[in-house]
CSV table of N, CA and C in Angstrom, one decimal:
chain,number,residue,atom,x,y,z
A,29,UNK,N,14.5,-37.0,7.9
A,29,UNK,CA,14.4,-37.6,8.6
A,29,UNK,C,15.2,-39.3,7.9
A,30,UNK,N,16.1,-39.8,9.6
A,30,UNK,CA,17.3,-40.0,9.6
A,30,UNK,C,16.0,-41.7,9.6
A,31,UNK,N,17.3,-42.1,9.0
A,31,UNK,CA,17.2,-44.3,8.8
A,31,UNK,C,17.3,-45.0,9.3
A,32,UNK,N,16.0,-46.3,9.0
A,32,UNK,CA,16.1,-46.7,10.8
A,32,UNK,C,16.5,-48.0,10.6
A,33,UNK,N,17.6,-48.0,11.7
A,33,UNK,CA,18.0,-49.2,12.0
A,33,UNK,C,17.3,-50.0,11.4
A,34,UNK,N,17.8,-51.0,11.7
A,34,UNK,CA,17.3,-53.0,10.9
A,34,UNK,C,17.6,-53.4,11.7
A,35,UNK,N,17.3,-54.4,12.7
A,35,UNK,CA,18.1,-55.1,13.9
A,35,UNK,C,18.6,-56.1,13.5
A,36,UNK,N,17.7,-56.9,12.5
A,36,UNK,CA,18.7,-58.3,11.3
A,36,UNK,C,19.5,-57.7,11.7
A,37,UNK,N,19.9,-56.6,11.0
A,37,UNK,CA,21.4,-56.8,10.4
A,37,UNK,C,22.6,-55.8,11.2
A,38,UNK,N,22.4,-56.2,12.6
A,38,UNK,CA,23.3,-55.1,13.2
A,38,UNK,C,23.0,-55.9,14.2
A,39,UNK,N,22.2,-57.0,14.6
A,39,UNK,CA,22.6,-58.3,15.7
A,39,UNK,C,23.1,-59.3,15.3
A,40,UNK,N,24.0,-59.8,15.4
A,40,UNK,CA,24.0,-61.3,15.1
A,40,UNK,C,23.2,-62.8,15.7
A,41,UNK,N,22.1,-62.1,16.4
A,41,UNK,CA,21.2,-62.7,17.4
A,41,UNK,C,19.8,-63.5,16.2
A,42,UNK,N,20.1,-64.7,16.3
A,42,UNK,CA,18.4,-65.1,15.5
A,42,UNK,C,18.6,-66.8,15.9
A,43,UNK,N,17.4,-66.9,15.0
A,43,UNK,CA,16.7,-67.7,15.9
A,43,UNK,C,17.1,-69.9,14.9
A,44,UNK,N,18.7,-69.2,13.6
A,44,UNK,CA,18.8,-70.3,13.4
A,44,UNK,C,20.8,-70.3,12.7
A,45,UNK,N,21.1,-71.0,12.0
A,45,UNK,CA,23.0,-70.4,11.2
A,45,UNK,C,22.7,-69.9,9.9
A,46,UNK,N,23.7,-70.2,10.2
A,46,UNK,CA,24.1,-69.4,8.6
A,46,UNK,C,23.2,-67.6,8.9
A,47,UNK,N,23.9,-66.7,7.5
A,47,UNK,CA,23.7,-65.6,7.8
A,47,UNK,C,22.1,-64.6,7.3
A,48,UNK,N,22.2,-63.5,9.3
A,48,UNK,CA,21.1,-63.1,8.8
A,48,UNK,C,20.6,-62.1,7.8
A,49,UNK,N,19.3,-62.3,7.8
A,49,UNK,CA,18.5,-61.5,6.3
A,49,UNK,C,17.5,-60.9,7.1
A,50,UNK,N,17.6,-60.0,6.3
A,50,UNK,CA,16.1,-59.5,6.5
A,50,UNK,C,14.8,-59.5,5.2
A,51,UNK,N,13.7,-59.2,6.4
A,51,UNK,CA,12.4,-60.1,4.9
A,51,UNK,C,12.5,-59.5,3.9
A,52,UNK,N,12.3,-58.6,3.5
A,52,UNK,CA,13.1,-58.0,2.2
A,52,UNK,C,13.8,-59.2,0.8
A,53,UNK,N,14.7,-58.7,1.8
A,53,UNK,CA,16.1,-59.6,1.1
A,53,UNK,C,15.4,-61.3,0.8
A,54,UNK,N,14.8,-61.9,1.8
A,54,UNK,CA,14.1,-63.2,2.2
A,54,UNK,C,12.8,-63.5,0.6
A,55,UNK,N,11.8,-62.2,0.9
A,55,UNK,CA,10.7,-62.2,-0.1
A,55,UNK,C,11.3,-62.0,-1.7
A,56,UNK,N,12.5,-60.8,-1.6
A,56,UNK,CA,13.0,-60.5,-2.6
A,56,UNK,C,13.9,-62.0,-3.9
A,57,UNK,N,14.6,-62.2,-2.6
A,57,UNK,CA,14.9,-63.9,-2.6
A,57,UNK,C,14.4,-65.0,-3.2
A,58,UNK,N,13.0,-64.6,-2.9
A,58,UNK,CA,12.4,-66.0,-2.9
A,58,UNK,C,10.7,-65.4,-4.0
A,59,UNK,N,11.2,-64.6,-4.4
A,59,UNK,CA,10.0,-64.1,-5.3
A,59,UNK,C,9.1,-64.8,-6.2
A,60,UNK,N,10.0,-65.9,-6.0
A,60,UNK,CA,9.6,-67.2,-7.9
A,60,UNK,C,8.5,-67.5,-7.1
A,61,UNK,N,9.7,-68.3,-5.6
A,61,UNK,CA,8.6,-69.4,-4.4
A,61,UNK,C,7.4,-68.8,-4.5
A,62,UNK,N,7.8,-67.9,-3.7
A,62,UNK,CA,5.9,-66.5,-3.5
A,62,UNK,C,5.2,-66.7,-4.1
A,63,UNK,N,5.4,-67.1,-5.4
A,63,UNK,CA,4.5,-67.0,-6.8
A,63,UNK,C,4.0,-67.9,-7.2
A,64,UNK,N,4.7,-69.1,-7.2
A,64,UNK,CA,4.9,-70.3,-7.5
A,64,UNK,C,3.9,-71.3,-5.8
A,65,UNK,N,3.6,-70.9,-4.8
A,65,UNK,CA,2.9,-71.1,-3.6
A,65,UNK,C,1.0,-70.7,-3.9
A,66,UNK,N,1.5,-69.9,-3.6
A,66,UNK,CA,0.6,-68.7,-4.3
A,66,UNK,C,-0.3,-69.3,-5.8
A,67,UNK,N,0.3,-69.7,-6.3
A,67,UNK,CA,-0.6,-71.1,-7.6
A,67,UNK,C,-1.3,-71.3,-7.6
A,68,UNK,N,-0.2,-72.1,-6.6
A,68,UNK,CA,-0.6,-73.7,-6.5
A,68,UNK,C,-1.9,-73.7,-5.2
A,69,UNK,N,-1.3,-73.0,-5.0
A,69,UNK,CA,-2.6,-71.9,-3.9
A,69,UNK,C,-4.1,-71.8,-4.5
A,70,UNK,N,-4.3,-71.1,-5.7
A,70,UNK,CA,-5.1,-69.9,-6.7
A,70,UNK,C,-5.8,-71.9,-7.4
A,71,UNK,N,-5.6,-72.5,-7.9
A,71,UNK,CA,-5.2,-74.0,-8.4
A,71,UNK,C,-6.1,-74.9,-8.2
A,72,UNK,N,-6.5,-74.6,-6.0
A,72,UNK,CA,-7.5,-75.9,-5.4
A,72,UNK,C,-8.0,-75.2,-4.8
A,73,UNK,N,-8.5,-74.0,-5.8
A,73,UNK,CA,-9.6,-73.0,-5.4
A,73,UNK,C,-10.6,-73.0,-7.1
A,74,UNK,N,-11.6,-74.0,-6.7
A,74,UNK,CA,-13.1,-73.8,-7.9
A,74,UNK,C,-13.1,-72.4,-8.2
A,75,UNK,N,-13.4,-72.1,-7.9
A,75,UNK,CA,-14.0,-70.9,-7.5
A,75,UNK,C,-12.7,-69.5,-8.0
A,76,UNK,N,-11.4,-69.5,-8.3
A,76,UNK,CA,-10.9,-68.9,-9.0
A,76,UNK,C,-10.1,-69.3,-10.4
A,77,UNK,N,-10.9,-71.5,-10.4
A,77,UNK,CA,-10.0,-71.4,-11.2
A,77,UNK,C,-11.4,-72.0,-12.5
A,78,UNK,N,-12.7,-71.6,-12.1
A,78,UNK,CA,-13.7,-70.5,-12.7
A,78,UNK,C,-13.4,-69.6,-14.7
A,79,UNK,N,-12.4,-68.7,-14.3
A,79,UNK,CA,-12.2,-67.4,-15.0
A,79,UNK,C,-10.8,-68.8,-15.6
A,80,UNK,N,-11.2,-69.2,-16.2
A,80,UNK,CA,-10.2,-70.2,-17.0
A,80,UNK,C,-9.0,-68.5,-17.4
A,81,UNK,N,-7.5,-69.1,-17.4
A,81,UNK,CA,-6.8,-67.6,-17.9
A,81,UNK,C,-5.2,-69.1,-17.4
A,82,UNK,N,-4.8,-68.3,-18.5
A,82,UNK,CA,-2.7,-68.6,-18.7
A,82,UNK,C,-2.4,-68.0,-17.0
A,83,UNK,N,-0.7,-68.5,-17.2
A,83,UNK,CA,1.0,-68.3,-17.0
A,83,UNK,C,0.6,-66.7,-16.6
A,84,UNK,N,1.0,-66.0,-17.8
A,84,UNK,CA,1.1,-64.9,-17.5
A,84,UNK,C,-0.5,-63.8,-17.1
A,85,UNK,N,-1.4,-64.5,-17.5
A,85,UNK,CA,-2.9,-63.4,-16.7
A,85,UNK,C,-2.7,-63.6,-15.5
A,86,UNK,N,-3.0,-64.5,-15.2
A,86,UNK,CA,-2.9,-64.8,-13.3
A,86,UNK,C,-1.8,-64.3,-12.4
A,87,UNK,N,-0.3,-64.7,-13.0
A,87,UNK,CA,0.1,-64.6,-12.3
A,87,UNK,C,0.8,-62.7,-13.1
A,88,UNK,N,0.9,-63.0,-13.6
A,88,UNK,CA,1.9,-61.7,-14.4
A,88,UNK,C,2.0,-60.0,-13.2
A,89,UNK,N,0.9,-60.0,-12.2
A,89,UNK,CA,0.7,-59.2,-10.9
A,89,UNK,C,1.2,-59.6,-10.6
A,90,UNK,N,1.1,-60.3,-10.4
A,90,UNK,CA,2.8,-60.0,-8.5
A,90,UNK,C,4.1,-60.2,-8.3
A,91,UNK,N,4.7,-60.3,-9.4
A,91,UNK,CA,6.2,-59.8,-8.8
A,91,UNK,C,5.6,-58.1,-9.1
A,92,UNK,N,5.3,-57.3,-9.2
A,92,UNK,CA,4.9,-56.2,-9.5
A,92,UNK,C,4.4,-55.9,-7.2
A,93,UNK,N,3.6,-56.0,-7.2
A,93,UNK,CA,2.6,-56.0,-6.0
A,93,UNK,C,3.7,-56.3,-4.8
A,94,UNK,N,4.3,-57.0,-5.9
A,94,UNK,CA,4.9,-57.8,-4.1
A,94,UNK,C,7.0,-56.9,-3.5
A,95,UNK,N,7.6,-56.3,-5.1
A,95,UNK,CA,8.1,-55.4,-5.4
A,95,UNK,C,7.5,-54.2,-4.5
A,96,UNK,N,5.8,-54.3,-4.7
A,96,UNK,CA,5.7,-52.9,-3.3
A,96,UNK,C,5.5,-53.1,-2.2
A,97,UNK,N,5.3,-54.6,-2.0
A,97,UNK,CA,6.0,-55.0,-0.2
A,97,UNK,C,7.3,-54.6,-0.4
A,98,UNK,N,8.4,-55.4,-0.8
A,98,UNK,CA,9.6,-55.4,-0.8
A,98,UNK,C,10.8,-53.3,-0.3
A,99,UNK,N,9.5,-52.9,-1.4
A,99,UNK,CA,9.3,-51.4,-0.9
A,99,UNK,C,9.5,-50.6,0.1
A,100,UNK,N,8.1,-51.0,1.1
A,100,UNK,CA,6.6,-50.4,2.2
A,100,UNK,C,8.0,-51.3,3.4
A,101,UNK,N,8.8,-52.7,3.4
A,101,UNK,CA,9.3,-53.1,4.0
A,101,UNK,C,10.7,-52.3,5.0
A,102,UNK,N,11.1,-52.1,2.7
A,102,UNK,CA,12.7,-51.3,3.4
A,102,UNK,C,12.5,-49.2,3.8
A,103,UNK,N,10.9,-49.4,4.3
A,103,UNK,CA,10.7,-48.1,4.3
A,103,UNK,C,11.1,-47.1,4.7
A,104,UNK,N,11.5,-46.2,5.6
A,104,UNK,CA,12.2,-45.4,7.0
A,104,UNK,C,11.2,-45.8,8.0
A,105,UNK,N,10.9,-45.8,9.1
A,105,UNK,CA,9.2,-46.7,9.8
A,105,UNK,C,8.8,-45.2,10.0
A,106,UNK,N,7.5,-44.9,9.6
A,106,UNK,CA,7.3,-43.5,9.8
A,106,UNK,C,6.2,-43.5,8.8
A,107,UNK,N,7.2,-43.6,7.9
A,107,UNK,CA,6.7,-42.9,5.8
A,107,UNK,C,5.4,-43.5,5.4
A,108,UNK,N,5.3,-42.3,4.9
A,108,UNK,CA,3.4,-42.9,3.8
A,108,UNK,C,4.3,-43.9,2.8
A,109,UNK,N,3.7,-44.9,3.3
A,109,UNK,CA,3.3,-45.6,1.6
A,109,UNK,C,2.9,-44.8,0.6
A,110,UNK,N,3.9,-45.3,-0.9
A,110,UNK,CA,3.3,-45.0,-1.8
A,110,UNK,C,1.4,-46.4,-2.1
A,111,UNK,N,0.7,-45.0,-3.1
A,111,UNK,CA,-0.7,-46.0,-3.6
A,111,UNK,C,0.1,-46.9,-4.3
A,112,UNK,N,0.2,-48.2,-4.4
A,112,UNK,CA,-0.2,-48.9,-5.2
A,112,UNK,C,-0.6,-48.8,-6.8
A,113,UNK,N,0.2,-48.1,-8.0
A,113,UNK,CA,-0.7,-48.3,-9.3
A,113,UNK,C,-0.2,-50.3,-9.6
A,114,UNK,N,0.3,-50.5,-9.2
A,114,UNK,CA,0.2,-52.1,-9.9
A,114,UNK,C,-1.2,-52.9,-9.4
A,115,UNK,N,-1.7,-52.7,-7.8
A,115,UNK,CA,-2.7,-52.6,-7.0
A,115,UNK,C,-3.4,-51.7,-8.1
A,116,UNK,N,-4.2,-50.8,-8.4
A,116,UNK,CA,-5.0,-50.9,-9.5
A,116,UNK,C,-5.2,-50.8,-10.1
A,117,UNK,N,-3.9,-51.9,-11.4
A,117,UNK,CA,-4.1,-52.1,-13.2
A,117,UNK,C,-4.2,-53.4,-12.6
A,118,UNK,N,-4.4,-53.2,-11.3
A,118,UNK,CA,-4.5,-55.1,-10.6
A,118,UNK,C,-5.8,-55.0,-11.0
A,119,UNK,N,-6.9,-54.8,-10.0
A,119,UNK,CA,-7.8,-54.1,-10.1
A,119,UNK,C,-9.1,-53.6,-11.3
A,120,UNK,N,-9.1,-53.5,-12.5
A,120,UNK,CA,-9.8,-53.0,-13.9
A,120,UNK,C,-9.0,-54.3,-13.8
A,121,UNK,N,-8.2,-54.9,-14.4
A,121,UNK,CA,-7.5,-56.5,-15.0
A,121,UNK,C,-8.4,-56.8,-14.4
A,122,UNK,N,-8.5,-57.6,-12.8
A,122,UNK,CA,-9.7,-58.4,-12.7
A,122,UNK,C,-10.7,-58.3,-12.9
A,123,UNK,N,-11.3,-57.2,-12.7
A,123,UNK,CA,-12.6,-57.0,-13.5
A,123,UNK,C,-12.4,-57.0,-15.2
A,124,UNK,N,-12.0,-57.1,-15.9
A,124,UNK,CA,-12.0,-56.5,-17.6
A,124,UNK,C,-12.3,-58.8,-17.1
A,125,UNK,N,-11.7,-59.2,-16.6
A,125,UNK,CA,-11.7,-60.6,-16.9
A,125,UNK,C,-12.4,-62.1,-16.2
A,126,UNK,N,-13.6,-60.5,-15.4
A,126,UNK,CA,-14.7,-61.4,-14.6
A,126,UNK,C,-15.2,-61.3,-13.4
A,127,UNK,N,-14.1,-61.3,-12.1
A,127,UNK,CA,-14.1,-61.4,-11.2
A,127,UNK,C,-14.9,-60.9,-10.6
A,128,UNK,N,-14.5,-61.5,-9.8
A,128,UNK,CA,-16.1,-61.0,-8.9
A,128,UNK,C,-15.4,-60.5,-7.4
A,129,UNK,N,-15.8,-59.5,-6.2
A,129,UNK,CA,-14.7,-58.8,-5.2
A,129,UNK,C,-14.3,-60.2,-3.7
A,130,UNK,N,-15.0,-61.3,-4.3
A,130,UNK,CA,-14.6,-62.0,-3.1
A,130,UNK,C,-13.7,-63.3,-3.8
A,131,UNK,N,-13.5,-63.2,-5.3
A,131,UNK,CA,-12.1,-64.0,-6.0
A,131,UNK,C,-11.2,-63.2,-6.3
A,132,UNK,N,-11.8,-61.3,-5.3
A,132,UNK,CA,-9.7,-61.1,-5.7
A,132,UNK,C,-9.8,-60.8,-4.1
A,133,UNK,N,-9.9,-60.8,-2.8
A,133,UNK,CA,-10.2,-61.0,-2.1
A,133,UNK,C,-9.0,-62.7,-1.3
A,134,UNK,N,-10.1,-63.6,-2.6
A,134,UNK,CA,-9.9,-65.0,-1.9
A,134,UNK,C,-8.1,-64.9,-2.1
A,135,UNK,N,-8.0,-64.4,-3.7
A,135,UNK,CA,-6.3,-64.2,-4.5
A,135,UNK,C,-5.4,-63.5,-3.3
A,136,UNK,N,-5.6,-62.0,-2.7
A,136,UNK,CA,-5.1,-61.5,-1.7
A,136,UNK,C,-5.1,-61.9,-0.5
A,137,UNK,N,-5.4,-63.0,0.4
A,137,UNK,CA,-5.6,-63.7,1.5
A,137,UNK,C,-4.7,-64.6,0.7
A,138,UNK,N,-4.5,-65.2,0.5
A,138,UNK,CA,-3.5,-66.6,-0.8
A,138,UNK,C,-2.7,-66.0,-0.7
A,139,UNK,N,-2.3,-64.1,-1.3
A,139,UNK,CA,-0.7,-63.8,-0.8
A,139,UNK,C,-0.4,-64.5,0.5
A,140,UNK,N,-0.7,-63.9,0.8
A,140,UNK,CA,-0.6,-63.2,2.7
A,140,UNK,C,-0.1,-64.7,2.8
A,141,UNK,N,-1.1,-65.4,3.0
A,141,UNK,CA,-0.3,-67.1,3.1
A,141,UNK,C,0.5,-68.0,3.2
A,142,UNK,N,1.1,-67.6,1.6
A,142,UNK,CA,2.1,-67.3,1.0
A,142,UNK,C,3.2,-67.0,1.1
A,143,UNK,N,2.9,-65.8,1.4
A,143,UNK,CA,4.4,-65.2,1.7
A,143,UNK,C,5.1,-65.2,2.9
A,144,UNK,N,3.2,-66.3,3.6
A,144,UNK,CA,4.4,-65.7,5.0
A,144,UNK,C,4.9,-67.1,5.3
A,145,UNK,N,4.6,-68.5,5.2
A,145,UNK,CA,4.5,-69.9,4.6
A,145,UNK,C,6.0,-69.4,4.2
A,146,UNK,N,6.5,-68.9,2.9
A,146,UNK,CA,7.7,-69.1,3.1
A,146,UNK,C,8.8,-68.2,3.7
A,147,UNK,N,8.6,-66.8,4.4
A,147,UNK,CA,8.6,-66.2,5.8
A,147,UNK,C,9.4,-68.0,6.3
A,148,UNK,N,8.5,-68.4,6.8
A,148,UNK,CA,8.7,-69.1,8.1
A,148,UNK,C,9.6,-70.3,6.9
A,149,UNK,N,9.3,-70.9,6.3
A,149,UNK,CA,11.0,-72.1,5.8
A,149,UNK,C,11.8,-71.2,5.4
A,150,UNK,N,11.6,-69.8,6.2
A,150,UNK,CA,13.4,-69.2,5.4
A,150,UNK,C,13.5,-68.7,7.3
A,151,UNK,N,12.7,-68.8,8.6
A,151,UNK,CA,13.0,-68.0,9.9
A,151,UNK,C,14.4,-68.6,10.7
A,152,UNK,N,15.8,-69.0,10.0
A,152,UNK,CA,16.4,-69.6,10.0
A,152,UNK,C,17.2,-68.8,10.2
A,153,UNK,N,17.0,-67.7,8.7
A,153,UNK,CA,17.7,-66.7,8.8
A,153,UNK,C,17.1,-65.0,8.8
A,154,UNK,N,16.4,-65.2,9.9
A,154,UNK,CA,15.6,-64.0,10.6
A,154,UNK,C,15.9,-64.0,11.9
A,155,UNK,N,15.8,-63.0,12.7
A,155,UNK,CA,15.7,-62.2,13.4
A,155,UNK,C,14.0,-62.2,14.6
A,156,UNK,N,14.5,-63.0,15.6
A,156,UNK,CA,13.2,-63.4,15.7
A,156,UNK,C,12.3,-61.9,15.8
A,157,UNK,N,13.3,-61.2,16.3
A,157,UNK,CA,11.8,-59.8,16.8
A,157,UNK,C,12.4,-59.4,15.9
A,158,UNK,N,12.3,-59.5,14.8
A,158,UNK,CA,12.0,-58.8,12.6
A,158,UNK,C,10.8,-59.0,12.7
A,159,UNK,N,10.4,-60.0,12.7
A,159,UNK,CA,9.5,-60.4,11.8
A,159,UNK,C,8.1,-60.4,12.2
A,160,UNK,N,7.4,-60.1,14.4
A,160,UNK,CA,6.0,-59.2,13.9
A,160,UNK,C,6.4,-58.1,12.8
A,161,UNK,N,7.0,-57.4,13.0
A,161,UNK,CA,7.2,-55.7,12.9
A,161,UNK,C,6.7,-55.8,11.2
A,162,UNK,N,7.8,-56.8,11.1
A,162,UNK,CA,7.3,-57.1,9.4
A,162,UNK,C,6.5,-58.3,9.2
A,163,UNK,N,5.6,-58.5,9.5
A,163,UNK,CA,4.9,-59.4,9.0
A,163,UNK,C,3.2,-58.5,9.4
A,164,UNK,N,3.1,-57.5,10.6
A,164,UNK,CA,2.4,-56.1,10.5
A,164,UNK,C,2.2,-55.4,9.0
A,165,UNK,N,4.1,-55.2,8.9
A,165,UNK,CA,3.7,-54.4,7.7
A,165,UNK,C,3.1,-55.1,6.3
A,166,UNK,N,3.6,-56.5,5.8
A,166,UNK,CA,3.3,-57.1,5.1
A,166,UNK,C,1.2,-56.8,5.0
A,167,UNK,N,1.3,-57.4,5.9
A,167,UNK,CA,-0.6,-57.0,6.0
A,167,UNK,C,-1.0,-56.1,5.9
A,168,UNK,N,-0.4,-55.5,6.3
A,168,UNK,CA,-1.0,-53.5,5.4
A,168,UNK,C,-1.2,-53.2,4.1
A,169,UNK,N,0.8,-53.9,4.3
A,169,UNK,CA,0.9,-53.5,3.1
A,169,UNK,C,-0.2,-53.6,1.6
A,170,UNK,N,-0.9,-55.7,1.9
A,170,UNK,CA,-1.2,-56.1,1.2
A,170,UNK,C,-2.9,-55.7,1.5
A,171,UNK,N,-3.1,-55.3,2.5
A,171,UNK,CA,-4.4,-55.1,2.4
A,171,UNK,C,-4.3,-53.2,2.3
A,172,UNK,N,-3.7,-52.7,1.7
A,172,UNK,CA,-3.6,-51.2,1.3
A,172,UNK,C,-4.1,-51.7,-0.5
A,173,UNK,N,-2.4,-52.9,-1.0
A,173,UNK,CA,-3.3,-53.3,-2.5
A,173,UNK,C,-4.8,-53.5,-2.5
A,174,UNK,N,-5.3,-54.0,-1.7
A,174,UNK,CA,-6.6,-55.2,-1.4
A,174,UNK,C,-7.6,-53.9,-1.9
A,175,UNK,N,-7.3,-52.9,-1.4
A,175,UNK,CA,-8.5,-51.7,-1.0
A,175,UNK,C,-7.8,-51.1,-2.4
A,176,UNK,N,-6.7,-51.4,-2.9
A,176,UNK,CA,-6.5,-50.4,-4.6
A,176,UNK,C,-7.7,-50.4,-5.5
A,177,UNK,N,-7.6,-51.9,-5.6
A,177,UNK,CA,-8.1,-53.2,-6.1
A,177,UNK,C,-9.2,-52.7,-6.5
A,178,UNK,N,-9.7,-53.1,-4.5
A,178,UNK,CA,-11.3,-52.5,-5.4
A,178,UNK,C,-11.7,-51.1,-4.7
A,179,UNK,N,-11.5,-49.9,-5.2
A,179,UNK,CA,-11.4,-48.8,-5.2
A,179,UNK,C,-11.6,-48.6,-6.8
A,180,UNK,N,-10.9,-49.4,-7.5
A,180,UNK,CA,-10.7,-50.1,-8.3
A,180,UNK,C,-12.1,-51.2,-9.3
A,181,UNK,N,-11.4,-52.0,-8.9
A,181,UNK,CA,-13.1,-53.0,-9.6
A,181,UNK,C,-14.6,-52.1,-9.6
A,182,UNK,N,-14.6,-51.7,-8.4
A,182,UNK,CA,-15.9,-51.1,-8.7
A,182,UNK,C,-16.6,-49.9,-9.1
A,183,UNK,N,-15.3,-49.0,-9.7
A,183,UNK,CA,-15.5,-48.2,-10.6
A,183,UNK,C,-15.0,-48.8,-11.9
A,184,UNK,N,-14.5,-50.0,-12.6
A,184,UNK,CA,-15.1,-50.5,-13.2
A,184,UNK,C,-16.4,-50.4,-13.5
A,185,UNK,N,-17.0,-51.3,-12.0
A,185,UNK,CA,-18.2,-51.8,-12.5
A,185,UNK,C,-19.3,-50.9,-12.2
A,186,UNK,N,-19.1,-49.5,-11.8
A,186,UNK,CA,-20.2,-48.7,-11.8
A,186,UNK,C,-19.9,-47.6,-14.1
A,187,UNK,N,-18.7,-48.0,-14.4
A,187,UNK,CA,-18.6,-47.1,-15.2
A,187,UNK,C,-19.6,-48.0,-16.2
A,188,UNK,N,-19.4,-50.3,-15.7
A,188,UNK,CA,-20.4,-50.8,-16.9
A,188,UNK,C,-21.7,-51.0,-16.8
A,189,UNK,N,-22.3,-50.5,-15.3
A,189,UNK,CA,-23.7,-50.2,-15.1
A,189,UNK,C,-23.8,-48.9,-16.4
A,190,UNK,N,-23.5,-47.1,-16.4
A,190,UNK,CA,-24.4,-46.5,-16.1
A,190,UNK,C,-23.8,-46.9,-18.0
A,191,UNK,N,-22.9,-47.4,-18.6
A,191,UNK,CA,-23.5,-47.4,-20.6
A,191,UNK,C,-24.3,-48.6,-20.4
A,192,UNK,N,-24.7,-49.4,-19.5
A,192,UNK,CA,-25.9,-50.3,-19.8
A,192,UNK,C,-27.1,-49.2,-19.5
A,193,UNK,N,-27.2,-48.6,-18.5
A,193,UNK,CA,-28.1,-47.9,-18.7
A,193,UNK,C,-28.4,-46.6,-19.2
A,194,UNK,N,-27.4,-45.9,-19.8
A,194,UNK,CA,-26.8,-45.4,-20.8
A,194,UNK,C,-27.8,-45.7,-22.7
A,195,UNK,N,-27.5,-47.4,-22.3
A,195,UNK,CA,-27.8,-48.0,-24.6
A,195,UNK,C,-29.2,-48.1,-24.0
A,196,UNK,N,-29.5,-48.0,-22.8
A,196,UNK,CA,-30.9,-48.8,-22.3
A,196,UNK,C,-31.3,-47.0,-22.6
A,197,UNK,N,-31.8,-46.2,-21.9
A,197,UNK,CA,-32.1,-45.2,-22.1
A,197,UNK,C,-32.8,-44.5,-23.7
A,198,UNK,N,-30.9,-44.6,-24.1
A,198,UNK,CA,-31.1,-44.5,-25.4
A,198,UNK,C,-32.0,-45.7,-26.8
A,199,UNK,N,-32.1,-47.2,-26.3
A,199,UNK,CA,-32.6,-48.3,-26.8
A,199,UNK,C,-35.1,-47.3,-26.6
A,200,UNK,N,-34.9,-46.5,-25.4
A,200,UNK,CA,-36.2,-46.7,-24.7
A,200,UNK,C,-36.3,-44.8,-25.9
A,201,UNK,N,-35.3,-44.4,-26.0
A,201,UNK,CA,-36.0,-43.0,-26.4
A,201,UNK,C,-35.8,-43.8,-28.3
A,202,UNK,N,-35.6,-44.3,-28.7
A,202,UNK,CA,-35.8,-44.3,-30.0
A,202,UNK,C,-37.0,-45.7,-30.9
């Protein structure tokens, strides 16, 4: 398959001064900014902060999830995106930490908001025509990651329910 041409790299037209960059380049360069933006939003949500986690426990999954987004943005158009292993592990982790499905969905929503706000602050370095396709790709990737998280989350819940049922049956038999 031929590599797609990134218009942001071939055209000097963009919305402001400075060199034109790809959305992937901006997210990669601003990775820590996205994470701090996300954490600030999470810390304003009592439902999420009700589960006490340290910085690493709360944000440790984000670098890999964001690298998966960056990789997806750099893929040739029409390529099938791989399933995010980081998302699977994150679903397991949040389940063990006591998160609900709604809490995981909220974290995912806040991640998208944080990415989009970071891009908005960097829009002067982007060619306008590349922004909307990138936003669609980001939303699709983050939602695919959320789906993978929820599949693992539900599997972990089903495993816990099965263990409880097995223990209850063993207790009845005794």
